[in-house]
XYZ file of C-alpha atoms in Angstrom:
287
model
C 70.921 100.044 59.251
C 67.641 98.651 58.115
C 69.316 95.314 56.800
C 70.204 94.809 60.268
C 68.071 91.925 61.960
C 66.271 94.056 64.994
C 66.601 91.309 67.420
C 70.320 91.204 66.820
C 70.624 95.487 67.457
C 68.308 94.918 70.657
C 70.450 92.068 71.966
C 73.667 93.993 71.351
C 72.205 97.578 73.014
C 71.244 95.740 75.679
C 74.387 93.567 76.756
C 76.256 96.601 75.814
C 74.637 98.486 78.627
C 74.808 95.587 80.935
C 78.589 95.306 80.387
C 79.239 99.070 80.423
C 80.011 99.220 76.844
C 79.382 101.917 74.370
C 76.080 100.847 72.397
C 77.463 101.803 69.447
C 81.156 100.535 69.841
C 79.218 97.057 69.874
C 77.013 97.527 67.415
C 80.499 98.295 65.298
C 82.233 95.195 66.091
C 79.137 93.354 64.898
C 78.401 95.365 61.474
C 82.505 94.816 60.519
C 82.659 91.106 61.460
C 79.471 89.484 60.214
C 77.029 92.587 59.408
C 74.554 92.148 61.608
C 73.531 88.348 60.391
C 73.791 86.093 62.896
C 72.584 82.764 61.342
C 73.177 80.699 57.605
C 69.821 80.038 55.460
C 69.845 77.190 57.351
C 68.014 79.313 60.081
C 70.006 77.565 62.680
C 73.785 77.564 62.080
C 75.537 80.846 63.480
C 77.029 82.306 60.651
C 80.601 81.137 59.896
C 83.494 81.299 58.243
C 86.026 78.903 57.448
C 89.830 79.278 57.764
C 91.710 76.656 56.055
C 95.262 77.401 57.685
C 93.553 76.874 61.026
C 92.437 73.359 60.195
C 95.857 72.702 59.700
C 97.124 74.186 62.698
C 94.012 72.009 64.617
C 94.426 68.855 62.941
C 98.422 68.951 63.283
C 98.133 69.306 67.229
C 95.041 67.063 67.885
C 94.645 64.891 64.836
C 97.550 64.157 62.809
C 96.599 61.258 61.196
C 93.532 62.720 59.666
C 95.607 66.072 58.067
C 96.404 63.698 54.779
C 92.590 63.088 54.538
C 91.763 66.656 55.144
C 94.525 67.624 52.508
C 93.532 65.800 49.716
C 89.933 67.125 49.906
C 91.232 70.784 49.795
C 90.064 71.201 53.242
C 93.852 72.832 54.917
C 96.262 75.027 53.577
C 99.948 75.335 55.863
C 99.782 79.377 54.633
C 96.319 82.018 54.653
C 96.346 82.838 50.959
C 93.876 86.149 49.998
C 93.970 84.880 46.640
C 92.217 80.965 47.274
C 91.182 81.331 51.001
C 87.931 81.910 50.960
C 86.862 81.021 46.795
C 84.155 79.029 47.784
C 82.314 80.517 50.891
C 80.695 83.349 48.846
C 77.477 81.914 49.561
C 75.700 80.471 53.020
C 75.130 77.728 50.931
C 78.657 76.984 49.986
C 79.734 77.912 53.676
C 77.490 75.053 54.909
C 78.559 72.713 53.189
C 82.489 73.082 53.392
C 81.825 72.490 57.261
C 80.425 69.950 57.012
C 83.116 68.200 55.067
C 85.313 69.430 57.528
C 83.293 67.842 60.701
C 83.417 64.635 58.719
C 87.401 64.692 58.988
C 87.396 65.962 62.787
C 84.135 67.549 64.070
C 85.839 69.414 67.243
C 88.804 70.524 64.868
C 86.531 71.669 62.116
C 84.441 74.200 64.654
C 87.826 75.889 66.169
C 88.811 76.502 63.044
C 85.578 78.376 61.991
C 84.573 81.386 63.396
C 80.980 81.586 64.779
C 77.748 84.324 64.631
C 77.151 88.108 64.904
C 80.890 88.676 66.888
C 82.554 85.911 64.306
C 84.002 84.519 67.671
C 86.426 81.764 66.843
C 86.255 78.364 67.668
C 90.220 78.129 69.000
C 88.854 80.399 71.816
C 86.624 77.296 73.121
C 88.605 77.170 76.867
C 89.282 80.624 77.100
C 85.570 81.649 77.332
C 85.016 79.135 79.578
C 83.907 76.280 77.586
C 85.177 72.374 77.753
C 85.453 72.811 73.716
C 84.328 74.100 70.350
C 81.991 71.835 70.592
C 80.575 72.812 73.618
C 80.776 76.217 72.802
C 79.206 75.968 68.826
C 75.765 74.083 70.760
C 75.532 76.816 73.127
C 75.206 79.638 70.578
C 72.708 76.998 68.582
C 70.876 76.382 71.307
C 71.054 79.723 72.676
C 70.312 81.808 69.241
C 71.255 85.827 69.113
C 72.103 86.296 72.708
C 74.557 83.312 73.101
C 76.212 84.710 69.874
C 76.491 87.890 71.969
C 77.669 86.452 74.667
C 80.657 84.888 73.443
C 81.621 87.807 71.414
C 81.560 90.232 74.741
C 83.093 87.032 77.199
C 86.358 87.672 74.424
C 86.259 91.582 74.603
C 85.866 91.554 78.789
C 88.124 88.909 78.920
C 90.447 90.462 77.187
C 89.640 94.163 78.646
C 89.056 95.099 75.140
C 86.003 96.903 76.589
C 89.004 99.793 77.755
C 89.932 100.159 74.128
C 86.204 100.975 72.883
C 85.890 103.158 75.304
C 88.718 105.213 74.495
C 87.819 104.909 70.950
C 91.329 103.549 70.598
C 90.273 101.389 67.450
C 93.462 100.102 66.459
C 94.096 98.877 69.471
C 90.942 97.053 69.554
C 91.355 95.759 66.121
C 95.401 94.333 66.962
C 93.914 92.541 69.652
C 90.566 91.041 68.201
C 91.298 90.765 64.694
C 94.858 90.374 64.782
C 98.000 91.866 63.770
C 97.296 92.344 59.847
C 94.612 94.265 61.096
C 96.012 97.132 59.160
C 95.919 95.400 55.415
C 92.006 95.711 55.530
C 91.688 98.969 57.672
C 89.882 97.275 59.750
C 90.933 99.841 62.722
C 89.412 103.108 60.247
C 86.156 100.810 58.775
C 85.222 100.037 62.794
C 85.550 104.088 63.706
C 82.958 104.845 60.791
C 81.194 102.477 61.792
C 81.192 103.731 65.207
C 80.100 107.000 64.049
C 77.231 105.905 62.009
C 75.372 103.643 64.908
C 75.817 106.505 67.295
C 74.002 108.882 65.146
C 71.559 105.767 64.446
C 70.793 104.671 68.219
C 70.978 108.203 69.321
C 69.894 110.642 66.432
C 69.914 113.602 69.185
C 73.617 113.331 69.643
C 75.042 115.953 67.912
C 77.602 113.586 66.650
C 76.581 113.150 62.720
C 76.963 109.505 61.745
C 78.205 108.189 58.380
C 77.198 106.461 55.170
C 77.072 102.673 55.151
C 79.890 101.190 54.101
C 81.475 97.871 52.390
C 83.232 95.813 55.151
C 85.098 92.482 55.274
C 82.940 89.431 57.229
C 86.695 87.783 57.679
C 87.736 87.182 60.899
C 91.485 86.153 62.430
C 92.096 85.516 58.525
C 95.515 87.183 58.110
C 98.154 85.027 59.544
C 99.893 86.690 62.602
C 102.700 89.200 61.141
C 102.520 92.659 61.150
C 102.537 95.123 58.456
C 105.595 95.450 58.029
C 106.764 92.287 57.047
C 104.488 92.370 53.811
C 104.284 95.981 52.846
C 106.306 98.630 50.708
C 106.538 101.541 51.413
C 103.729 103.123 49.249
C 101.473 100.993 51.297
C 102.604 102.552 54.434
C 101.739 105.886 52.964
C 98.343 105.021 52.642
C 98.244 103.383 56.012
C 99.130 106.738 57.792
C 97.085 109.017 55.112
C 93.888 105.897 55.524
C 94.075 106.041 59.451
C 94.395 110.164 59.466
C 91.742 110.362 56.774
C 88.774 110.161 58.081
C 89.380 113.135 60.680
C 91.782 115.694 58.160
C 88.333 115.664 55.347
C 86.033 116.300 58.140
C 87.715 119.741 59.391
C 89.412 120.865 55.790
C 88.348 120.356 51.912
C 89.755 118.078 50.072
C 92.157 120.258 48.558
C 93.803 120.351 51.667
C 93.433 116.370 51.895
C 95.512 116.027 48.692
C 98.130 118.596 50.089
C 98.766 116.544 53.232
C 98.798 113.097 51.433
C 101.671 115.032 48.850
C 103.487 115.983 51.818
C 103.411 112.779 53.152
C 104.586 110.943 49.899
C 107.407 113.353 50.067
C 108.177 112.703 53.249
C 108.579 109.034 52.473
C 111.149 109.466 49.843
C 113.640 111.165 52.374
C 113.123 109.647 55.870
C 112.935 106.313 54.467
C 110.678 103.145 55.512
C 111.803 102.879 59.140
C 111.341 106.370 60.098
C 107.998 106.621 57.883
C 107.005 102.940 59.485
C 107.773 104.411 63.195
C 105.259 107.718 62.237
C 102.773 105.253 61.193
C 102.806 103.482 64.991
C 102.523 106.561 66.384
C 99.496 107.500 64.044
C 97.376 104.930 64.588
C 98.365 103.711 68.458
């Protein structure tokens, strides 16, 4: 909690509120996607990360003629790819400078293919928030610090009545909507509802809800390519899917004895009903 910049938590508590959102459903969404820093040691850039595959998506639509350019600096990949996606953006450092090579191609396709501050709001969503472009929309959160970086991020979840989903605590519906369909490949859906736990015990240690340990999230955002989890998965993986997303609840009412019972029944369970069935208990699980 403490690492947490205190004018980011105040920001988000308060627009929460404003918007009728749960405090700490926001404060959730921000600790998963960039936790809670909202600008590069730069002290001015909103946080970012770069996606590759969306450079070449923006530069095939808008700028052609500059995607051989962008290619033979390393700059665009057709595919994401886990494995070389993000190899050099482990620092701000690194991060700053690999936009910047990528404004000197195509400025406005560089920033929508970036996403931006505390929410990691992406630049593709320029228009849809209202905007004229990324452009427009990267000097407003510049200019406009920690609460324009809010802003955006809660224009996206109103906009897209997301707000509905956090307050139902329905968290993989949040997460198929805001981080996209591979949601499920980083747990992003289970990571936000401890994280949810933990900042309502932390903005409200009266409620007799207990909150949870800190934990080791992602800072990617919109950087699995839109396919769901089937497509990519065996069935071993769905297995810990289901047992992943009904986790979390099972070990806080039983021991774990009982924890390693249900994930045996479960594995059992797969080698008879098959992948369909098992993939169609999975849905149901988590939706």
């Amino acid at each position: 909690i403490m690492k947490f910049e205190k004018p980011v938590i105040d920001e988000v508590v308060k627009v929460a509120k404003k918007n009728g959102i749960a405090p700490a459903a926001l404060m959730a969404v921000v600790e998963i996607e960039s936790d809670g820093r909202a600008l590069e040691d730069d002290g001015k850039t909103p946080r970012l990360l770069f996606e590759r595959h969306v450079f070449y998506r923006e530069l095939s639509k808008r700028a052609p003629n500059k995607l051989q350019e962008a290619d033979r600096q390393g700059l665009v990949r057709q595919k994401w790819d886990r494995a070389t996606q993000y190899k050099d953006q482990g620092s701000s450092k690194n991060r700053l400078i690999l936009i910047d090579r990528a404004r000197k191609v195509d400025e406005e396709c560089a920033n929508r293919s970036a996403s931006w501050g505390v929410g990691q709001t992406m630049g593709f969503l320029a228009e849809e928030l209202s905007f004229p472009n990324a452009n427009a929309m990267l000097k407003f959160m510049v200019q406009g610090g920690i609460p324009a970086q809010v802003d955006c991020m809660v224009r996206e979840i109103m906009r897209k009545k997301l707000d509905v989903k956090l307050a139902n605590q329905d968290w993989a519906g949040f997460a198929r909507v805001y981080n996209g369909p591979g949601y499920a490949a980083n747990q992003y859906d289970t990571k936000l509802a401890a994280a949810y736990r933990k900042w309502l015990n932390a903005l409200d240690p009266n409620d007799p809800e207990t909150g949870e340990t800190p934990i080791e999230v992602p800072t990617t955002r919109h950087s699995e390519p839109p396919k769901t989890p089937t497509q990519s998965k065996t069935i071993w993986s769905v297995v810990m899917q289901i047992f992943g997303a009904m986790g979390a609840g099972i070990s806080a009412l039983f021991d774990w004895r009982i924890v390693i019972a249900f994930l045996v029944v479960i594995v059992i369970l797969a080698l008879f009903i098959g992948r369909e069935r098992l993939r169609k208990l999975y849905d149901e699980v988590v939706t």
